[in-house]
Coordinates of C-alpha atoms and ligand atoms in Angstrom, one line a residue:
M1491 CA 14.9 39.6 43.6
K1492 CA 15.1 40.6 40.0
R1493 CA 14.2 37.3 37.6
L1494 CA 16.9 37.0 35.0
L1495 CA 15.8 36.4 31.7
P1496 CA 16.7 33.0 30.0
M1497 CA 19.5 32.8 27.6
T1498 CA 17.1 32.1 24.9
L1499 CA 13.5 32.9 24.3
A1500 CA 10.9 31.0 22.0
A1501 CA 10.4 34.1 20.1
V1502 CA 6.7 34.6 19.0
S1503 CA 5.1 37.6 17.3
L1504 CA 1.5 38.8 17.4
C1505 CA 0.4 41.2 14.7
G1506 CA 4.2 42.0 13.8
I1507 CA 4.9 43.1 17.5
A1508 CA 7.6 40.7 18.7
L1509 CA 6.8 38.8 21.8
S1510 CA 8.7 36.2 23.9
S1511 CA 7.8 33.4 25.4
P1512 CA 10.3 31.3 27.8
A1513 CA 9.3 27.8 27.9
Q1514 CA 11.1 24.9 28.9
E1515 CA 14.6 25.8 27.3
G1516 CA 17.0 22.9 26.5
Y1517 CA 14.1 20.3 27.1
R1518 CA 15.2 16.5 26.1
P1519 CA 12.2 14.2 26.4
S1520 CA 12.9 11.4 28.7
P1521 CA 12.8 7.6 27.4
E1522 CA 9.3 7.3 28.8
N1523 CA 8.1 10.1 26.9
R1524 CA 9.3 9.3 24.0
Q1525 CA 7.6 6.2 24.2
A1526 CA 4.3 7.7 25.2
R1527 CA 4.7 10.0 22.5
A1528 CA 5.2 6.8 20.0
W1529 CA 1.8 5.5 21.6
F1530 CA -0.1 8.9 21.1
Q1531 CA 0.8 8.7 17.4
E1532 CA -0.6 5.0 16.7
A1533 CA -3.6 5.6 18.9
R1534 CA -4.8 8.0 16.3
F1535 CA -8.7 8.8 17.8
G1536 CA -9.5 10.1 21.2
L1537 CA -12.6 11.5 23.0
F1538 CA -12.5 15.3 24.1
V1539 CA -15.1 16.1 26.9
H1540 CA -16.0 19.5 28.1
W1541 CA -18.1 19.5 31.2
G1542 CA -18.3 21.9 33.7
V1543 CA -21.4 23.6 35.9
Y1544 CA -22.0 25.8 32.3
S1545 CA -23.5 22.6 31.2
V1546 CA -26.3 23.7 33.2
L1547 CA -27.0 26.8 31.6
G1548 CA -26.8 25.0 28.3
R1549 CA -25.3 27.5 26.3
G1550 CA -21.9 26.5 25.9
E1551 CA -18.6 26.7 28.0
W1552 CA -18.3 30.6 27.2
V1553 CA -21.6 31.5 28.5
M1554 CA -20.5 33.4 31.7
H1555 CA -18.1 35.5 29.6
N1556 CA -20.3 35.7 26.4
E1557 CA -23.4 36.6 28.6
R1558 CA -21.4 38.8 31.0
I1559 CA -22.3 37.1 34.1
P1560 CA -20.5 38.2 36.9
I1561 CA -19.1 35.9 39.2
A1562 CA -21.4 36.6 42.0
E1563 CA -24.2 35.7 39.6
Y1564 CA -21.9 32.6 38.2
E1565 CA -21.4 31.3 41.6
K1566 CA -25.1 30.4 41.8
V1567 CA -24.5 28.0 38.9
P1568 CA -22.9 25.2 40.7
P1569 CA -25.4 24.8 43.3
R1570 CA -27.7 23.8 40.4
F1571 CA -25.1 20.9 39.4
D1572 CA -26.4 17.6 40.3
P1573 CA -25.3 14.8 37.5
T1574 CA -27.0 12.1 38.9
G1575 CA -27.2 10.1 35.8
Y1576 CA -23.2 10.4 35.6
D1577 CA -21.8 7.0 35.1
P1578 CA -18.0 7.1 33.6
A1579 CA -18.3 3.2 32.9
K1580 CA -20.9 4.4 30.4
W1581 CA -18.9 7.2 29.0
V1582 CA -15.5 4.9 28.8
A1583 CA -17.8 2.2 27.4
M1584 CA -18.8 4.6 24.7
A1585 CA -15.4 5.8 23.8
K1586 CA -14.1 2.5 23.5
A1587 CA -17.0 1.2 21.4
A1588 CA -16.2 4.2 19.1
G1589 CA -12.8 2.9 18.5
M1590 CA -11.0 5.6 20.8
R1591 CA -8.0 5.0 22.6
Y1592 CA -7.9 8.0 25.0
I1593 CA -10.3 10.7 26.7
T1594 CA -9.3 14.5 27.3
I1595 CA -11.4 16.0 29.9
T1596 CA -11.7 19.4 31.0
S1597 CA -10.1 19.8 34.7
K1598 CA -11.0 23.4 34.8
H1599 CA -12.3 25.3 32.1
H1600 CA -12.0 29.3 31.5
D1601 CA -14.7 29.7 34.5
G1602 CA -12.3 28.7 36.8
F1603 CA -14.4 25.8 38.4
A1604 CA -12.6 22.4 39.1
M1605 CA -14.2 19.5 38.2
Y1606 CA -12.5 17.7 41.1
D1607 CA -11.4 17.6 44.7
S1608 CA -8.9 20.5 44.8
K1609 CA -7.2 21.5 47.9
T1610 CA -6.2 25.2 46.8
S1611 CA -9.3 26.4 46.5
D1612 CA -13.1 25.7 47.4
Y1613 CA -14.4 26.5 43.7
D1614 CA -14.6 22.9 42.9
V1615 CA -17.5 20.4 42.1
V1616 CA -16.9 18.7 45.7
D1617 CA -16.9 22.0 47.6
R1618 CA -19.9 24.0 46.0
T1619 CA -22.2 21.6 44.3
P1620 CA -24.5 19.3 45.8
Y1621 CA -23.3 16.3 43.8
A1622 CA -20.2 16.7 45.8
K1623 CA -18.1 13.9 44.4
D1624 CA -15.1 14.2 42.5
V1625 CA -16.2 13.8 38.8
L1626 CA -12.0 13.3 37.5
A1627 CA -11.7 10.6 40.1
A1628 CA -14.2 8.3 39.1
L1629 CA -13.3 8.9 35.6
A1630 CA -9.6 8.1 36.2
E1631 CA -10.7 4.8 38.1
E1632 CA -12.7 3.6 35.4
C1633 CA -10.0 4.5 32.4
R1634 CA -7.6 2.8 34.1
K1635 CA -9.8 -0.3 34.6
E1636 CA -10.5 0.0 31.0
G1637 CA -6.9 0.9 29.3
I1638 CA -8.1 3.9 28.1
R1639 CA -5.3 6.7 28.8
L1640 CA -6.6 9.8 30.4
F1641 CA -5.6 13.7 29.6
F1642 CA -6.7 16.9 31.5
Y1643 CA -7.5 19.9 29.7
Y1644 CA -6.4 22.7 32.0
S1645 CA -7.4 26.3 31.4
Q1646 CA -4.5 28.6 32.2
L1647 CA -7.0 31.6 31.4
D1648 CA -9.1 32.1 34.5
W1649 CA -12.5 34.5 34.7
H1650 CA -13.0 33.5 38.5
R1651 CA -9.5 34.3 40.5
P1652 CA -8.8 37.8 41.4
D1653 CA -5.3 37.3 40.9
Y1654 CA -5.4 36.4 37.1
F1655 CA -4.2 40.1 36.7
P1656 CA -3.7 42.0 34.3
R1657 CA -6.3 40.6 32.5
G1658 CA -6.2 39.6 28.8
R1659 CA -8.6 39.7 26.0
T1660 CA -11.5 37.9 27.9
G1661 CA -13.1 37.7 31.4
Q1662 CA -13.7 41.4 31.8
W1663 CA -17.2 41.0 32.8
A1664 CA -16.6 39.0 35.6
G1665 CA -16.6 42.0 38.5
R1666 CA -13.2 41.6 39.5
P1667 CA -10.9 44.6 41.5
E1668 CA -8.7 46.2 39.1
S1669 CA -5.8 44.7 41.1
G1670 CA -4.3 41.2 41.5
E1671 CA -0.9 39.1 41.8
W1672 CA 0.2 37.7 38.6
D1673 CA 2.6 35.5 40.2
R1674 CA 0.3 34.3 42.9
Y1675 CA -2.2 33.2 40.0
L1676 CA 0.5 31.3 38.6
D1677 CA 1.4 29.5 42.0
Y1678 CA -2.0 28.6 42.3
M1679 CA -2.2 27.2 39.0
D1680 CA 0.7 25.2 39.7
A1681 CA -0.5 23.7 42.9
Q1682 CA -3.9 22.8 41.0
L1683 CA -1.6 21.0 38.4
E1684 CA 0.7 19.4 41.1
E1685 CA -2.8 18.2 42.3
L1686 CA -3.8 16.8 38.8
L1687 CA -0.6 15.1 38.5
T1688 CA -0.2 13.4 42.1
G1689 CA -3.6 12.7 42.9
Y1690 CA -4.9 10.5 39.9
G1691 CA -2.6 8.0 38.7
P1692 CA -0.4 8.1 35.4
L1693 CA -1.9 10.2 33.0
G1694 CA -1.8 10.8 29.3
G1695 CA -0.9 14.3 29.6
I1696 CA -1.8 18.0 30.1
W1697 CA -3.7 19.7 27.4
F1698 CA -3.4 23.4 28.1
D1699 CA -5.6 26.2 26.7
G1700 CA -5.9 30.0 27.1
W1701 CA -2.1 31.0 26.8
W1702 CA -3.8 33.3 23.7
D1703 CA -5.5 35.4 26.3
R1704 CA -2.7 36.9 27.1
P1705 CA 0.2 36.5 24.5
E1706 CA 2.5 39.0 26.1
A1707 CA 2.6 37.9 29.4
D1708 CA 5.2 35.5 31.3
W1709 CA 3.4 32.3 32.3
R1710 CA 6.5 30.9 33.8
L1711 CA 5.9 27.8 31.3
G1712 CA 9.4 26.6 31.9
K1713 CA 8.7 26.0 35.7
T1714 CA 5.4 24.7 34.9
Y1715 CA 6.4 22.5 32.1
A1716 CA 9.5 21.0 34.0
T1717 CA 7.3 20.3 37.0
I1718 CA 4.9 18.1 35.2
H1719 CA 7.7 16.2 33.3
R1720 CA 9.2 15.8 36.5
L1721 CA 5.9 14.7 38.4
Q1722 CA 5.4 12.5 35.3
P1723 CA 8.0 11.9 32.7
A1724 CA 5.6 10.2 30.3
A1725 CA 2.7 12.6 30.6
L1726 CA 2.6 14.6 27.1
V1727 CA 2.6 18.3 27.5
G1728 CA 0.6 20.4 24.8
S1729 CA -0.9 23.6 24.3
N1730 CA -3.6 25.5 22.3
H1731 CA -1.7 28.2 21.8
H1732 CA -2.0 28.1 18.2
R1733 CA 1.7 28.5 17.2
K1734 CA 4.7 26.8 16.8
P1735 CA 5.4 24.3 19.5
F1736 CA 7.2 25.9 22.4
P1737 CA 10.3 24.0 24.2
G1738 CA 8.7 21.6 26.8
E1739 CA 5.9 20.7 25.1
D1740 CA 5.5 16.9 23.6
F1741 CA 2.6 17.1 21.0
Q1742 CA 0.9 20.2 19.0
M1743 CA -2.3 20.5 18.8
F1744 CA -4.5 22.2 15.8
E1745 CA -8.2 23.4 16.7
K1746 CA -11.0 22.9 14.3
D1747 CA -8.4 23.0 11.2
L1748 CA -6.4 20.3 9.6
P1749 CA -2.6 20.8 10.1
G1750 CA -1.4 24.1 8.0
H1751 CA -5.2 25.0 7.2
N1752 CA -6.5 28.2 8.7
T1753 CA -10.5 28.3 7.9
T1754 CA -11.1 29.3 11.7
G1755 CA -8.7 32.7 11.1
W1756 CA -7.2 31.9 14.3
N1757 CA -4.7 29.6 12.9
D1758 CA -2.8 32.0 10.8
Q1759 CA 0.5 31.3 13.0
A1760 CA 0.4 27.4 13.5
E1761 CA 3.1 26.6 11.9
I1762 CA 3.4 23.0 11.9
G1763 CA 6.4 21.6 13.9
D1764 CA 8.1 18.0 14.6
L1765 CA 5.8 16.8 17.5
P1766 CA 2.8 14.3 17.3
I1767 CA -0.2 16.2 16.2
E1768 CA -3.6 16.3 17.5
M1769 CA -6.3 18.2 15.6
C1770 CA -9.9 18.5 17.9
E1771 CA -13.1 18.8 16.4
T1772 CA -16.7 19.0 17.7
I1773 CA -19.8 17.0 17.0
N1774 CA -21.9 19.7 16.2
N1775 CA -20.5 22.9 16.5
S1776 CA -20.2 23.5 20.5
W1777 CA -17.7 22.2 23.0
G1778 CA -19.6 22.7 26.4
Y1779 CA -23.1 21.2 26.1
N1780 CA -25.4 23.5 23.8
A1781 CA -29.0 22.7 24.3
E1782 CA -29.9 24.8 20.8
D1783 CA -27.0 23.6 18.8
G1784 CA -28.3 20.8 16.3
S1785 CA -25.9 20.8 14.0
H1786 CA -24.8 17.5 14.3
K1787 CA -22.2 16.0 11.6
S1788 CA -23.1 13.0 9.6
L1789 CA -21.1 9.6 10.1
K1790 CA -19.8 10.5 6.8
Q1791 CA -18.2 14.1 7.8
L1792 CA -17.0 12.3 11.1
V1793 CA -15.2 9.8 9.2
H1794 CA -13.8 12.0 6.9
L1795 CA -12.4 14.1 9.8
L1796 CA -10.7 11.1 11.1
V1797 CA -9.4 9.8 7.8
K1798 CA -7.8 13.3 7.1
A1799 CA -6.6 13.8 10.1
A1800 CA -4.7 10.2 9.6
G1801 CA -3.6 11.3 6.0
Y1802 CA -2.1 14.6 7.9
D1803 CA -0.4 12.3 10.3
A1804 CA -2.6 13.6 13.2
N1805 CA -4.7 12.1 15.6
L1806 CA -8.6 13.1 15.9
L1807 CA -9.7 14.4 19.3
L1808 CA -13.7 14.3 18.9
N1809 CA -15.6 16.2 21.6
V1810 CA -18.7 15.7 23.6
G1811 CA -20.3 18.2 26.0
P1812 CA -22.4 15.7 28.4
R1813 CA -25.8 17.1 29.6
P1814 CA -25.9 18.7 33.5
D1815 CA -27.4 15.1 34.7
G1816 CA -24.1 13.5 33.1
T1817 CA -25.7 11.7 30.1
I1818 CA -24.6 12.7 26.5
Q1819 CA -26.9 13.6 24.1
P1820 CA -28.3 10.5 22.4
E1821 CA -27.4 12.2 18.8
H1822 CA -23.8 12.1 19.8
V1823 CA -23.9 8.5 21.5
E1824 CA -25.3 7.3 18.1
R1825 CA -23.0 8.9 16.1
L1826 CA -20.1 7.9 17.9
A1827 CA -21.2 4.2 17.8
E1828 CA -21.4 4.1 13.7
V1829 CA -17.9 5.7 13.8
G1830 CA -16.8 2.7 15.8
E1831 CA -18.6 0.1 13.3
W1832 CA -17.0 1.9 10.5
L1833 CA -13.4 1.6 12.4
R1834 CA -14.1 -2.3 13.5
A1835 CA -14.1 -2.7 9.6
N1836 CA -11.4 -0.2 8.5
G1837 CA -9.3 0.2 11.6
E1838 CA -6.3 -1.2 10.0
S1839 CA -6.2 1.8 7.6
I1840 CA -6.0 4.3 10.3
Y1841 CA -4.5 2.7 13.8
G1842 CA -0.8 2.4 14.0
T1843 CA -0.4 4.2 10.6
R1844 CA 1.5 7.3 9.6
G1845 CA 0.3 10.2 7.4
G1846 CA 1.3 9.6 3.6
P1847 CA 3.4 8.8 1.6
I1848 CA 1.1 10.9 -0.9
P1849 CA 0.4 14.2 0.6
P1850 CA -3.4 15.1 0.9
R1851 CA -5.0 15.6 -1.9
P1852 CA -8.5 16.9 -3.3
W1853 CA -10.1 13.4 -3.8
G1854 CA -8.8 12.3 -0.3
V1855 CA -5.3 11.1 1.5
T1856 CA -3.1 8.3 2.1
T1857 CA -1.9 6.5 5.4
H1858 CA 0.6 3.6 5.3
A1859 CA 2.0 1.0 7.8
G1860 CA 4.6 -1.4 7.1
D1861 CA 4.5 -2.4 3.5
R1862 CA 1.0 -1.2 2.8
V1863 CA -0.5 2.1 1.5
Y1864 CA -4.1 2.7 2.0
V1865 CA -5.5 5.2 -0.5
H1866 CA -8.7 6.6 0.9
V1867 CA -10.6 8.2 -2.0
L1868 CA -13.0 10.3 -0.4
D1869 CA -14.5 12.2 -3.2
W1870 CA -13.7 11.2 -6.6
P1871 CA -16.1 10.7 -9.4
D1872 CA -14.2 9.3 -12.3
P1873 CA -13.0 5.8 -12.7
V1874 CA -9.6 6.2 -13.0
L1875 CA -7.1 7.8 -10.1
A1876 CA -3.7 8.8 -11.3
L1877 CA -1.1 8.7 -8.2
P1878 CA 2.6 9.4 -8.1
R1879 CA 4.6 6.3 -9.3
P1880 CA 5.7 4.8 -5.9
T1881 CA 9.4 4.1 -6.2
R1882 CA 8.9 0.6 -4.8
A1883 CA 7.2 -2.4 -6.7
I1884 CA 3.6 -3.1 -6.4
R1885 CA 2.8 -6.3 -5.3
S1886 CA -1.0 -5.7 -5.4
A1887 CA -4.0 -3.3 -5.0
R1888 CA -7.2 -4.2 -3.6
Y1889 CA -10.1 -3.1 -2.1
L1890 CA -10.1 -3.4 1.7
K1891 CA -13.4 -4.3 2.0
D1892 CA -13.5 -7.1 0.0
G1893 CA -9.9 -8.0 -0.9
R1894 CA -11.0 -7.7 -4.6
E1895 CA -8.1 -6.7 -7.2
V1896 CA -8.3 -3.1 -8.3
P1897 CA -6.9 -3.1 -12.0
L1898 CA -3.6 -1.1 -12.2
R1899 CA -1.5 0.3 -14.9
L1900 CA 2.1 2.0 -14.1
D1901 CA 3.0 4.7 -16.4
E1902 CA 6.5 6.3 -16.6
D1903 CA 5.7 8.8 -13.7
A1904 CA 2.3 7.7 -12.6
L1905 CA 0.4 4.5 -11.2
L1906 CA -3.1 4.3 -12.4
L1907 CA -5.9 2.8 -10.4
R1908 CA -9.0 1.6 -12.5
L1909 CA -11.7 2.0 -9.8
D1910 CA -15.0 -0.1 -10.4
P1911 CA -18.2 2.3 -9.8
A1912 CA -19.7 -0.5 -8.6
A1913 CA -17.4 -0.8 -5.8
A1914 CA -17.3 3.0 -4.9
D1915 CA -18.4 3.3 -1.0
P1916 CA -20.2 6.6 -0.2
V1917 CA -18.1 7.2 2.8
D1918 CA -14.5 6.1 1.7
T1919 CA -13.1 3.6 -0.9
I1920 CA -10.2 2.4 0.5
V1921 CA -7.4 0.7 -2.2
V1922 CA -4.4 -1.2 0.0
L1923 CA -1.3 -1.1 -2.0
E1924 CA 1.1 -3.8 -1.1
L1925 CA 4.9 -2.8 -1.7
G1926 CA 7.6 -5.2 -2.7
S1927 CA 11.1 -4.3 -2.8
Ligands
JFZ1203 C1 -10.7 27.1 23.3 C2 -11.4 27.5 24.5 O1 -11.6 28.9 24.3 C3 -13.0 26.7 23.9 O2 -14.0 27.2 24.9 C4 -12.6 25.2 23.8 O3 -12.0 24.4 25.0 C5 -11.6 25.2 22.8 C6 -11.1 23.5 22.6 O4 -10.4 25.7 23.0 O5 -10.8 27.9 22.0 C7 -10.4 28.9 21.3 C8 -9.0 29.4 21.9 C9 -8.4 29.9 21.1 C10 -9.0 31.1 20.2 C11 -10.2 30.7 19.8 C12 -11.0 29.5 20.2 N1 -8.3 32.1 19.7 O6 -7.0 32.4 19.9 O7 -9.0 32.4 18.8

């Protein structure tokens, strides 16, 4: 039967070529979904986990593609995966102590290897590794116990299935035949997603990645997204396609860039939509475990990421890449503990806040909740800080740290805060403005 084109297409374009990506047209989020979005926006901070058999090689999650490892060779890696030190209770405790409210973990990355007990294929952690246990099930149980919401990352791009054909920008060194059934691949993907949405309790959502490998393809997003929303109406759907959100998506993500920025070069078409936003980043420079990567960010850099994300009204999803034995490298555990300590003192300026009212500035950002505006001074060498004059009266201006008053003056069009150099915090000097009527 000939497939009919949907009436409306979310038109997208790549290098000036008009492309169309039909998604879930006419989608209206359910009340449960709206509630979940509100929760998500308040949460502000989550843990991203990139974990797969690639951790055995210790050169990141792209190793199969980057080093042109054919499938026959790559299939020798799972028999070496035996994470005897994997303890989901430790991971979840670490995330909670860091002040994180949710975890997003790779259920299947581009290498196509499922980190759960998939029934649609035996290319998974239970059937192909000596460990032989469902990694995701154990984490899901611990998250449920500890009140942490769990999202599954799922790579639509697949370097292992022959049916992922025609191939896209990547995965051409895997040694697959020059033929395959695209629709059958999508059936396989939908079946795996159904497993994930029915076998692991209520999920926070699905974090898609890999659409960008074949932007011209018909991914049947409408069907896939509708299935997810039917199976779990509260589960949030997002995709790392670096475009304006498609119909059927519930949050928007920005990879390694603040919303609207493009330092990476791949966010040039990432127009900001009107959904909750999440920005993901790495602690060092790798997603999957990379033994060579020692470029760990400092506490100050990590707090600045979190604070800036909040100032842009976005969550921060901060990544760790666990080692092949299931433990997380001590540099990252320590850093996350420090972020948690910072949040215990300053969390009211992050959790449950929204970005603004003053748009991000070179010196820092603002967040607000109720009658309070939090001025985050991240980099300001001078004592007097000029802000646009708020339309509402100002009851007080105080340092969040010790409640000391910050002398202020109102001009016709400016609010001038006189900061005490002695009160400057090397990470973030937070001034709380209490607004009146
Ligand atoms: C993607 C993955 O490829 C990566 O392994 C990791 O999971 C990250 C969170 O997401 O990264 C991308 C995706 C697309 C582009 C660049 C990096 N792109 O289109 O240039």
